[in-house]
Every structure is written in structure tokens, then in C-alpha cells.
mmCIF file of C-alpha atoms in Angstrom:
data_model
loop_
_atom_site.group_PDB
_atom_site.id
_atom_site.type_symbol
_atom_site.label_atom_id
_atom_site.label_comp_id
_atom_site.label_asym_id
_atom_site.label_seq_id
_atom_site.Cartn_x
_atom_site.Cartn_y
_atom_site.Cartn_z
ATOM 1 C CA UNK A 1476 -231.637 45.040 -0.471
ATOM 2 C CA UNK A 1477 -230.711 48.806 0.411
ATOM 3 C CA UNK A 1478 -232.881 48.482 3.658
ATOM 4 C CA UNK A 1479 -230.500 45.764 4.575
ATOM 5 C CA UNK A 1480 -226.944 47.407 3.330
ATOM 6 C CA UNK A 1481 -228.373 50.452 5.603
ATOM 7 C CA UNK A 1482 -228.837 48.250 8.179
ATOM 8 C CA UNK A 1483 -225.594 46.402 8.221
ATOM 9 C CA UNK A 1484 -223.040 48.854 9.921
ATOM 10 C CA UNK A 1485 -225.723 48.198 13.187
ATOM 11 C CA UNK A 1486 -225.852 44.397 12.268
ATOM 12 C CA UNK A 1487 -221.529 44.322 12.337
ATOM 13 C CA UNK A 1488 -221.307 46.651 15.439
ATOM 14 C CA UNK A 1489 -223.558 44.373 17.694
ATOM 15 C CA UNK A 1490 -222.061 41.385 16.341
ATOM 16 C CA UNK A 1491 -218.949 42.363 17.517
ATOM 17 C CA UNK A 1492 -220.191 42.969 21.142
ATOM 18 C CA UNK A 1493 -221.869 39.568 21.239
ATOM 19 C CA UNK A 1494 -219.191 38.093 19.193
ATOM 20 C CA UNK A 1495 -216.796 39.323 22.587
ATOM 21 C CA UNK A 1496 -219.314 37.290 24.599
ATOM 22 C CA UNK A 1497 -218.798 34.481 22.266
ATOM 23 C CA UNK A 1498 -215.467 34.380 23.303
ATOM 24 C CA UNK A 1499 -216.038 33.959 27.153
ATOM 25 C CA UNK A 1500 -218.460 31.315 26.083
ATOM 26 C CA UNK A 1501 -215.881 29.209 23.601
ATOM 27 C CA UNK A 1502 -213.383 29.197 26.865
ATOM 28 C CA UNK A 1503 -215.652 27.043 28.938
ATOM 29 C CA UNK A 1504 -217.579 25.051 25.978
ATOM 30 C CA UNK A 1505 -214.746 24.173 23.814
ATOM 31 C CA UNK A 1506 -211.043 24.492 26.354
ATOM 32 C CA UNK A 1507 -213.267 23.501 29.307
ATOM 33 C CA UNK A 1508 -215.433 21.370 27.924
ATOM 34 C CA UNK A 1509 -217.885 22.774 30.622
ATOM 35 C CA UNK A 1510 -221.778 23.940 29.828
ATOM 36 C CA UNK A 1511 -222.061 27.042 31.756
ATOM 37 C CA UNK A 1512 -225.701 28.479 31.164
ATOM 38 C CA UNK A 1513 -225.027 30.822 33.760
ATOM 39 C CA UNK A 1514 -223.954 33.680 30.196
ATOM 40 C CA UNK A 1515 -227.733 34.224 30.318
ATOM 41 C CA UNK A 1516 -227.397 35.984 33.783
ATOM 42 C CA UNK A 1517 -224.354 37.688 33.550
ATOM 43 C CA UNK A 1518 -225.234 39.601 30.437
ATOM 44 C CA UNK A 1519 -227.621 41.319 32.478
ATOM 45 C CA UNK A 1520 -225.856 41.481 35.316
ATOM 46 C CA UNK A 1521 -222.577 43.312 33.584
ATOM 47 C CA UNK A 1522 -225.004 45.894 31.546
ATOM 48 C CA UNK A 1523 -226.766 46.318 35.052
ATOM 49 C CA UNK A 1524 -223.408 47.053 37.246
ATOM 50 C CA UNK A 1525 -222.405 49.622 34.408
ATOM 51 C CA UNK A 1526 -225.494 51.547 34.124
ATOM 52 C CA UNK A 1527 -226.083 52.160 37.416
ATOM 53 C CA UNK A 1528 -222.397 52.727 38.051
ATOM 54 C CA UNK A 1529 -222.154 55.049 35.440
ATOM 55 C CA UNK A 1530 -225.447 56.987 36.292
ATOM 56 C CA UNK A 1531 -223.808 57.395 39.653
ATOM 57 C CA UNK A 1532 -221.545 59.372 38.364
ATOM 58 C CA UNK A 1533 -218.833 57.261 38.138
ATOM 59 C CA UNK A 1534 -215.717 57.211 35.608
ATOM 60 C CA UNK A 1535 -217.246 54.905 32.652
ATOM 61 C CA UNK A 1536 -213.825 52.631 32.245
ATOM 62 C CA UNK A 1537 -214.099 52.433 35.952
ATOM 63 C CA UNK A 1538 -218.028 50.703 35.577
ATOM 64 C CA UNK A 1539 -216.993 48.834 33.100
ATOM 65 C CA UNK A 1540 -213.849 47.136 35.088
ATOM 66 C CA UNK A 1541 -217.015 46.696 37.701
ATOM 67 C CA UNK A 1542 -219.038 45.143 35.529
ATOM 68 C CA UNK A 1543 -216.126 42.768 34.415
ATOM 69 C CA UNK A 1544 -215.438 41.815 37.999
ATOM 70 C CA UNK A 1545 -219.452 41.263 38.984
ATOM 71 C CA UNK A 1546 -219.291 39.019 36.188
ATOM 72 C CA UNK A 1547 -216.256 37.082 37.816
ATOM 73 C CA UNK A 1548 -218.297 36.913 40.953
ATOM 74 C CA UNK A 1549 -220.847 35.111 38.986
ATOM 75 C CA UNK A 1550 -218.494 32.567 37.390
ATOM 76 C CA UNK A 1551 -217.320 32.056 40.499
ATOM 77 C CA UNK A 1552 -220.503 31.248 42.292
ATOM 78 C CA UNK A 1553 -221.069 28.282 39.553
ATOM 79 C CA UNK A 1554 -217.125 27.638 40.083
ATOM 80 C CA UNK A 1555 -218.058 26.719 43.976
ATOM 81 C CA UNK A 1556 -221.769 25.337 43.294
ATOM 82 C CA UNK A 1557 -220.033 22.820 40.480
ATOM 83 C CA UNK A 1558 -217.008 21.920 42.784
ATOM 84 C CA UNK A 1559 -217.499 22.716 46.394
ATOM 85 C CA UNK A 1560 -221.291 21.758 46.465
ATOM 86 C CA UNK A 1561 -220.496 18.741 43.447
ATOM 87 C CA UNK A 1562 -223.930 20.208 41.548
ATOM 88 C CA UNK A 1563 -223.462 19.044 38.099
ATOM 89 C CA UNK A 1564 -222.383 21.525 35.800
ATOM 90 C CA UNK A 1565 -225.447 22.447 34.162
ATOM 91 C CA UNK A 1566 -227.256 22.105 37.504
ATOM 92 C CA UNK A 1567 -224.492 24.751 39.149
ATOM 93 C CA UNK A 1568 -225.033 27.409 35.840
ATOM 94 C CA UNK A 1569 -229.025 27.014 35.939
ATOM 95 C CA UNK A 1570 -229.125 27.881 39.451
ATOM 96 C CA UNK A 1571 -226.964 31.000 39.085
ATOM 97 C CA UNK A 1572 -228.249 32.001 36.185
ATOM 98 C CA UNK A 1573 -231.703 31.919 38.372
ATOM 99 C CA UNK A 1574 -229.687 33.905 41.169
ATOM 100 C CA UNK A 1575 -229.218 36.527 38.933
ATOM 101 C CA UNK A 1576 -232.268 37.348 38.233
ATOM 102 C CA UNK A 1577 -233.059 38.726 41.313
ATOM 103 C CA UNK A 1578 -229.755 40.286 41.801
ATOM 104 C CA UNK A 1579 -230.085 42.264 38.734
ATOM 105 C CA UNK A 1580 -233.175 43.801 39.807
ATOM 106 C CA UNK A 1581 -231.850 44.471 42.948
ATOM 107 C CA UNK A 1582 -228.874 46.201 41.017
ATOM 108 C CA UNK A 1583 -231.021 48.293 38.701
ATOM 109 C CA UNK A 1584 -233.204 49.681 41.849
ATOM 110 C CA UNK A 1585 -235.684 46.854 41.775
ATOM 111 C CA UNK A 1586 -237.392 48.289 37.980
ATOM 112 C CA UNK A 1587 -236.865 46.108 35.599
ATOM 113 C CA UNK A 1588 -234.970 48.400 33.077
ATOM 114 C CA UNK A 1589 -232.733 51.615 33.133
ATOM 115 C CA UNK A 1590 -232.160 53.758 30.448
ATOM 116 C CA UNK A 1591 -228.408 55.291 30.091
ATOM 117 C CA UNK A 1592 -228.464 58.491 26.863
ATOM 118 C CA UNK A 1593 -224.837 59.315 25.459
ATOM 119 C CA UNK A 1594 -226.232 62.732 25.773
ATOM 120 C CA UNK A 1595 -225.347 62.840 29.112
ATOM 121 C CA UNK A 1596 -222.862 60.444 30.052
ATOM 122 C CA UNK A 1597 -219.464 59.874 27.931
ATOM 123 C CA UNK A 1598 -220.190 56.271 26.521
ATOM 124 C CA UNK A 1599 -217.636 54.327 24.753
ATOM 125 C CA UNK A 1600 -220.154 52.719 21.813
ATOM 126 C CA UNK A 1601 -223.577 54.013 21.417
ATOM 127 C CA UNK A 1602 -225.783 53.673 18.088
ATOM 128 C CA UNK A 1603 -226.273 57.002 17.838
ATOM 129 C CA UNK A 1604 -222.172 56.569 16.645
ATOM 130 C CA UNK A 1605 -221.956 53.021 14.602
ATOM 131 C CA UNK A 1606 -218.795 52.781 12.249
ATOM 132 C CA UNK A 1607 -217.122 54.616 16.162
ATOM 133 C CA UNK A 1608 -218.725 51.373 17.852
ATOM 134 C CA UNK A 1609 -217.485 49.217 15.459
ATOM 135 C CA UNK A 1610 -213.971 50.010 15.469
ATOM 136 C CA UNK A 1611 -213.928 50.423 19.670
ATOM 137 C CA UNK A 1612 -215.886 46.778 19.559
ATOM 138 C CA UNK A 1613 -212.475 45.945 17.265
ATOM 139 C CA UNK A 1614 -210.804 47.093 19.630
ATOM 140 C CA UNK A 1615 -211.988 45.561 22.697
ATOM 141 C CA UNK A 1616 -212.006 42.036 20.754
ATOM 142 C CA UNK A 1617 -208.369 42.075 20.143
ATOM 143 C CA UNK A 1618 -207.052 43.463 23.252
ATOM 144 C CA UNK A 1619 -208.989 40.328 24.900
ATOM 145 C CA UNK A 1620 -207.946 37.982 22.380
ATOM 146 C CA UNK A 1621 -204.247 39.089 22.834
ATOM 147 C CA UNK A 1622 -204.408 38.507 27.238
ATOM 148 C CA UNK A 1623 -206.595 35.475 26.735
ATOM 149 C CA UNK A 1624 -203.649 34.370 23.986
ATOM 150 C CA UNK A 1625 -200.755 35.179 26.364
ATOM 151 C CA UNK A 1626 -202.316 34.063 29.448
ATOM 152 C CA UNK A 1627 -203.415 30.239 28.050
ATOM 153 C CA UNK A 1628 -199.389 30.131 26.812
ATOM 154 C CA UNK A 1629 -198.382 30.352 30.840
ATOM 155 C CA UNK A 1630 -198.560 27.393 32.871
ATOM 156 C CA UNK A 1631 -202.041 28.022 34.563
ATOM 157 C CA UNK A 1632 -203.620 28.307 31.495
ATOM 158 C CA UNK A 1633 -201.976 25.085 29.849
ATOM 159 C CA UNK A 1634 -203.187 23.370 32.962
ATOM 160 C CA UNK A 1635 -206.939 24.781 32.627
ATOM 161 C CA UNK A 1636 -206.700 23.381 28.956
ATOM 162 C CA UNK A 1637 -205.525 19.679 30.145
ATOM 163 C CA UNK A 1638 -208.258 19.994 32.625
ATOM 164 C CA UNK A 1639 -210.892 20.233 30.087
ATOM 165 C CA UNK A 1640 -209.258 17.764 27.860
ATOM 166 C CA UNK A 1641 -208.690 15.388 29.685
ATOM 167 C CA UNK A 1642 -209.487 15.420 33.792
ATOM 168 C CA UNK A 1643 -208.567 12.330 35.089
ATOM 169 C CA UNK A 1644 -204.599 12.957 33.179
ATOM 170 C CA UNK A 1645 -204.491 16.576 34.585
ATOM 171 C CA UNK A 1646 -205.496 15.059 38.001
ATOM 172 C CA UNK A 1647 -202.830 12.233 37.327
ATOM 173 C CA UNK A 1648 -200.100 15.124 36.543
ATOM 174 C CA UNK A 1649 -201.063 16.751 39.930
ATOM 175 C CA UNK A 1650 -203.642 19.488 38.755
ATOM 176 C CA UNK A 1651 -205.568 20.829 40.929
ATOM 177 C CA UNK A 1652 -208.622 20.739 38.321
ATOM 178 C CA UNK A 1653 -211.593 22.194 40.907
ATOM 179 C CA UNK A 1654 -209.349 25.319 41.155
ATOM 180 C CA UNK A 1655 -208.599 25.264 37.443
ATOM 181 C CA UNK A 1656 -212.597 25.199 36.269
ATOM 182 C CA UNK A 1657 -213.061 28.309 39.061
ATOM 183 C CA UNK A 1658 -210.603 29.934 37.572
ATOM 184 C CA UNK A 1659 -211.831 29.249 33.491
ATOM 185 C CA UNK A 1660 -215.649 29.808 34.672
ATOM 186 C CA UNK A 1661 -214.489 33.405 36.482
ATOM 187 C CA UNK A 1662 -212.421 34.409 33.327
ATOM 188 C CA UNK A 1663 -215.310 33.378 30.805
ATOM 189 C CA UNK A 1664 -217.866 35.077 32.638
ATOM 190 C CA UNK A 1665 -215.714 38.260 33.735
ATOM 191 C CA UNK A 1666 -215.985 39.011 29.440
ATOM 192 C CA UNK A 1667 -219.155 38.030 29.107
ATOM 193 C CA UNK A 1668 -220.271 40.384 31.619
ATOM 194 C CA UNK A 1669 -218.216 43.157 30.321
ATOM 195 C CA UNK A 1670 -219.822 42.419 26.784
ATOM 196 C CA UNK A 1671 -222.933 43.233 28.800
ATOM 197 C CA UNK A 1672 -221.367 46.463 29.809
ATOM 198 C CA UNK A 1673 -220.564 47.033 26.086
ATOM 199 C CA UNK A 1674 -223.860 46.078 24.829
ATOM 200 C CA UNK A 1675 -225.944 48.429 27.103
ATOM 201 C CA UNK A 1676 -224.098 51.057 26.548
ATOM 202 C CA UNK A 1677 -224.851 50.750 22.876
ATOM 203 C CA UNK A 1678 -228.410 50.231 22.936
ATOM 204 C CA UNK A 1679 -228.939 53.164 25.541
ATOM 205 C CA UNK A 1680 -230.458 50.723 28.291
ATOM 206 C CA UNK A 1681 -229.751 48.019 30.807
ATOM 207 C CA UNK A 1682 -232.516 45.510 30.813
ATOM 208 C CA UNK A 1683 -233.099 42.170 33.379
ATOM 209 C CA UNK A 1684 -234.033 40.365 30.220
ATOM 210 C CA UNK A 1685 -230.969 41.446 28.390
ATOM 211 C CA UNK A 1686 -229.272 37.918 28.084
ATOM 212 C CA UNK A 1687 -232.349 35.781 28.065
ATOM 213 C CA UNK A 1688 -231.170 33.209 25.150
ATOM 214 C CA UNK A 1689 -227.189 34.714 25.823
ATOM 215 C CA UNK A 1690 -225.759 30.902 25.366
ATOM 216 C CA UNK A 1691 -227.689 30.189 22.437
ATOM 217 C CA UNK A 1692 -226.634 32.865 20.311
ATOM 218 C CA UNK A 1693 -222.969 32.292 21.953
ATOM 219 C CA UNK A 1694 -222.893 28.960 20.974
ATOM 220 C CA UNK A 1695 -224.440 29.797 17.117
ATOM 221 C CA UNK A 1696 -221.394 32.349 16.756
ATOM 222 C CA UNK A 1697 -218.627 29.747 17.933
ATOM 223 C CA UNK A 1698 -220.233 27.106 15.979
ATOM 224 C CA UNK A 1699 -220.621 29.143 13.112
ATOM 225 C CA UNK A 1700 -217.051 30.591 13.674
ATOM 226 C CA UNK A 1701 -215.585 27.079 13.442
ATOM 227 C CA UNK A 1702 -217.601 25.805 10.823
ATOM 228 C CA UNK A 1703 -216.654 28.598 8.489
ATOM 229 C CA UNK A 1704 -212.962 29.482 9.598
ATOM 230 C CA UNK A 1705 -211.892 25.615 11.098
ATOM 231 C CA UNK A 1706 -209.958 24.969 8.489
ATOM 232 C CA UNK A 1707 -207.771 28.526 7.927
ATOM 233 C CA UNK A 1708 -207.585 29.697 11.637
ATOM 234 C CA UNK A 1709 -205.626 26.571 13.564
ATOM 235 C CA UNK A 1710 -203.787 28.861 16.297
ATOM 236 C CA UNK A 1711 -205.418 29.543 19.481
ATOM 237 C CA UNK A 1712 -205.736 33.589 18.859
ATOM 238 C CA UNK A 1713 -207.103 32.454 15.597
ATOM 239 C CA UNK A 1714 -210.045 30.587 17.033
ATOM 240 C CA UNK A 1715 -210.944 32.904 19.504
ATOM 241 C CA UNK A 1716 -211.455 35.546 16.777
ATOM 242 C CA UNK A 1717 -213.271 32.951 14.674
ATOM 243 C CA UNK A 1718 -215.502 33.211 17.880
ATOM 244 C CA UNK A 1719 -215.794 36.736 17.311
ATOM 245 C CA UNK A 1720 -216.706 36.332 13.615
ATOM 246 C CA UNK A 1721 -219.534 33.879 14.063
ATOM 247 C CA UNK A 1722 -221.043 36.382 16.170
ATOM 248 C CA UNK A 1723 -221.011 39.348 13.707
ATOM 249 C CA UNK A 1724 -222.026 36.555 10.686
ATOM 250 C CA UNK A 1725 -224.985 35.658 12.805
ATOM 251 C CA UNK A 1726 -226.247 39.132 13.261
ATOM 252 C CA UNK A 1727 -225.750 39.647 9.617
ATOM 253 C CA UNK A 1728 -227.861 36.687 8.895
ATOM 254 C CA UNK A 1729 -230.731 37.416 11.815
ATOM 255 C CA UNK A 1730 -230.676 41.459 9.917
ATOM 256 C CA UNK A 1731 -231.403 39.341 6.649
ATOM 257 C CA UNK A 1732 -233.691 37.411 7.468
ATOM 258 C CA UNK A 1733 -235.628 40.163 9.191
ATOM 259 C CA UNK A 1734 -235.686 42.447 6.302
ATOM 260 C CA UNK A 1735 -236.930 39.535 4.309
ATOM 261 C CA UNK A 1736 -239.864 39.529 6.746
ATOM 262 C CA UNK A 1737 -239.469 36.852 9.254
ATOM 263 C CA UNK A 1738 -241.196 37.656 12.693
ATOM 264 C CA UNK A 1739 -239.203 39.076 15.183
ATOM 265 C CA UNK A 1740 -241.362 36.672 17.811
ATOM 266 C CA UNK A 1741 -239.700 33.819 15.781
ATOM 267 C CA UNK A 1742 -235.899 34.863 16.363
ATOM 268 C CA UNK A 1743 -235.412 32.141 18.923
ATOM 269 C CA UNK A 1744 -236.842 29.690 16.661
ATOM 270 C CA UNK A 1745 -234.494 30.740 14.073
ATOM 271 C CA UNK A 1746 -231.561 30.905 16.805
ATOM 272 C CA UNK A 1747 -232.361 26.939 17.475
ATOM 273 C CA UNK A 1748 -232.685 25.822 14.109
ATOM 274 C CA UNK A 1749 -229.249 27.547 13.198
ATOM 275 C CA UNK A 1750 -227.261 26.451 15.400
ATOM 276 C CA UNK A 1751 -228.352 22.561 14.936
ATOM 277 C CA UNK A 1752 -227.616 23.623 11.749
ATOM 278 C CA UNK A 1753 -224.348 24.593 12.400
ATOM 279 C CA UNK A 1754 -223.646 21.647 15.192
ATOM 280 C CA UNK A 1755 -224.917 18.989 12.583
ATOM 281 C CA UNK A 1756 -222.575 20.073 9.368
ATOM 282 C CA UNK A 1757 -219.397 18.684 11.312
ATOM 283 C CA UNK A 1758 -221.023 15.436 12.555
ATOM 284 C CA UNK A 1759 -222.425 15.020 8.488
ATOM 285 C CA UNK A 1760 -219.055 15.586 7.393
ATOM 286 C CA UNK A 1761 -217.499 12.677 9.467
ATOM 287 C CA UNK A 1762 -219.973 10.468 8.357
ATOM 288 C CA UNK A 1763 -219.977 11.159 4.962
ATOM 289 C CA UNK A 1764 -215.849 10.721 5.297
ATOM 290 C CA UNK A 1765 -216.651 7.720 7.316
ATOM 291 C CA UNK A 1766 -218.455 6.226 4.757
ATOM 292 C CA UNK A 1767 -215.956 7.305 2.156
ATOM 293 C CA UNK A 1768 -213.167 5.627 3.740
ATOM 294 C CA UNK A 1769 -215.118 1.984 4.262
ATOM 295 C CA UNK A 1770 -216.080 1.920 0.162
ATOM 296 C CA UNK A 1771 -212.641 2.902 -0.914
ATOM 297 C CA UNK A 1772 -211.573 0.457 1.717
ATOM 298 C CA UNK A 1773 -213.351 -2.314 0.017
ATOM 299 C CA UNK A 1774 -212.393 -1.318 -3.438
ATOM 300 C CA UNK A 1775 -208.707 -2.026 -2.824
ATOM 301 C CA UNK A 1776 -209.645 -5.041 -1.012
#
């Protein structure tokens, strides 16, 4: 127990970071309604862009608005595969996501990792500095929670929301819903990518591999953010940093687990099995009130 209460601060400071990812993916699972696998990619790809920005000498905020807009580039390559091209949407994100790949190398000098030490550039987070990450991760998670807030209150973002809830109205009420997904996939992968930016900063290294299994543990902290918070957090903000939550909660959970010996080879395993968890407990619920219902139904008949 006091390996893993020495081991927590790390646990809630990369939480955070992939909890900020979490957010970029509930905007295109849950307003969009879209499955965008291409998260997986642009992890990499915004930890990539900063690194090598930064070892370039370049201002760090500078990389990481770099980072945030080669992540937009991605999002908007599965914006045009998905719409322009008509590639399904899994299809579009699978193919970018493969894309990337290559690009990433490409962006970190064809090796497949680069190292970045905050003893010689000035990082924001870095685990050399924890409870410093944590509250900058804080930070970072409101200020985007706060735009994302304002900006799905104007008139483009209620029309992105109609969009995913229900196309064929918003097409009805003169949407132009192709342009609306572009713009949801650009804005969901612009934070994912500069929670990639974020994240290798603070482990000191920008790897290709970096966000192999990204939209699995994305979708385990919204899931787990809903499943937990639904009930208290109803407004938009709210949910977004319920998002946020579920990622720090996992990462407490995968630290717990580890410490209680589970393999390290098995975290994907793990990853799966928790977040059926997690997607099964609402679908259980509505059965169980389903059931409910029909017997108290009968009883008054």
C-alpha cells in the first residue's frame, strides 16, 4: 500500500494528460456520434511535432500550438476521407491512423524515438516535477473545457451537436453536416494531439508507438467518467471534465493493479476488459429497470 500512495501523484499527473485526450475523444464519440480511431496516430504525431520543434530550438508554447495544429491536419484528413472520399467512418480513421505512422517517423528523423531532458529545454510538465505537472495538467484541462464550453454555446457548435444527433434533421434545418464533422474531427484531434505534446514532454521522450491503444484508454476514461459522475455532472462543462476524471481514475486503477502484480504485458487485456466493463453497467441498468417496470406493471394490473 505505501508503494502505491508513492506512486499516485505520477498515476494523477498522467491521468490528467490522457484524461485531456479523453476529452477530444468524447467530442466525436458521444456529440458526434463518430468513431474516429485516427487518436491512436495523432498522439504520436503531437508528441513528435513538439519534440522535434522544441529540440530545434524553438519557443516550447510555440511547439506545442504546432503540435495542436498537426493534430488538426490529421482530423482533417479523416474529415475529407469520411466526406469527400464517402470512406466510412471507421474506414477514413484506420487509414489515417495508418498514415501516421509513417509521418511520424518522418517527423522524428526517421528513428523511431527521441528523447527531450528538462535539463536542457524549459518544459512545461516533466516527472522529474509531479505535484508542478499536476496542477499545469489542471490547468490545461480547464482552459480547454472553458473554449470547448463557450464555443459549443455559439451557433456552429449547436449545429455540430444536431449533426451528431440527429443527421438527417440537421440536414432538414439546412446544415451543412460534411463541413460540421470536419470541423468536430479537426477540433477533437487538434487536443488530442496537444495531449501528445503534453504527454512527451512529461515522460522525457517522443515515441512512434506513443498512442498505440490511444482510443481504448480514451474511451475507458469517458465511459468511466459517465458511469461514475452521469448522474451529478448534467451540464456540458460538467461532462467534459467527467471525461477528464475517468482518465485520472483509470490510471489510478492500472497503478493498482500493477503494484498488486499484474503483468505489465497484460495492460491491454486489462484496458479491454474494463471498459466492457464500464460500457456494459449502463446497458445492465436499463434492463434491470426494464424488467422492473414490466413486474410492477403487472402487479397493478
Amino acid at each position: 500500500m505505501a508503494a502505491f500512495l508513492s506512486a499516485l501523484p505520477g498515476a494523477v499527473a498522467q491521468g490528467i494528460i490522457w484524461g485531456i485526450m479523453a476529452i477530444g475523444v468524447y467530442i466525436t464519440y458521444r456529440i458526434l456520434d463518430f468513431a474516429d480511431l485516427t487518436v491512436d496516430g495523432t498522439m504520436s504525431t503531437g508528441g513528435a511535432v513538439l519534440v522535434m520543434c522544441t529540440i530545434s530550438g524553438m519557443n516550447i508554447y510555440l511547439a506545442m500550438l504546432i503540435a495542436f495544429l498537426a493534430g488538426c491536419l490529421a482530423g482533417l484528413a479523416t474529415g475529407i476521407f469520411h466526406t469527400v472520399f464517402g470512406i466510412p467512418a471507421i474506414l477514413a480513421g484506420i487509414l489515417t491512423q495508418l498514415s501516421l505512422y509513417s509521418i511520424n517517423l518522418r517527423i522524428l528523423g526517421g528513428k523511431a524515438n527521441q528523447a527531450i531532458s528538462v535539463n536542457n529545454y524549459d518544459l512545461i510538465v516533466s516527472l522529474r516535477f509531479i505535484n508542478k505537472s499536476i496542477v499545469i495538467g489542471l490547468i490545461f484541462a480547464v482552459a480547454i473545457i472553458a473554449v470547448l464550453y463557450w464555443f459549443f454555446g455559439t451557433e456552429v457548435g449547436h449545429s455540430i451537436r444536431a449533426t451528431g444527433n440527429n443527421i438527417n434533421m440537421a440536414r432538414a434545418n439546412g446544415i451543412n453536416t460534411n463541413g460540421k464533422k470536419i470541423i468536430a474531427l479537426v477540433i477533437s484531434n487538434g487536443i488530442v494531439g496537444l495531449s501528445g505534446a503534453l504527454l512527451s514532454q512529461y515522460q522525457g521522450f517522443a515515441d512512434v508507438s506513443t498512442g498505440r491503444g490511444a482510443i481504448v484508454i480514451g474511451l475507458a476514461a469517458v465511459i468511466i467518467g459517465e458511469v461514475i459522475f452521469g448522474k451529478l455532472f448534467k451540464n456540458f462543462a460538467l461532462k467534459l471534465l467527467a471525461a477528464m476524471f475517468g482518465g485520472v481514475i483509470y490510471y489510478i486503477v492500472i497503478t493498482f493493479v500493477l503494484r498488486l502484480g499484474l503483468n505489465s504485458n497484460d495492460l491491454k487485456l486489462f484496458t479491454a476488459l474494463v471498459v466492457a466493463l464500464f460500457l456494459a453497467i449502463p446497458y445492465w441498468k436499463n434492463n434491470i429497470k426494464g424488467k422492473l417496470a414490466k413486474k410492477s406493471g403487472k402487479e397493478v394490473r
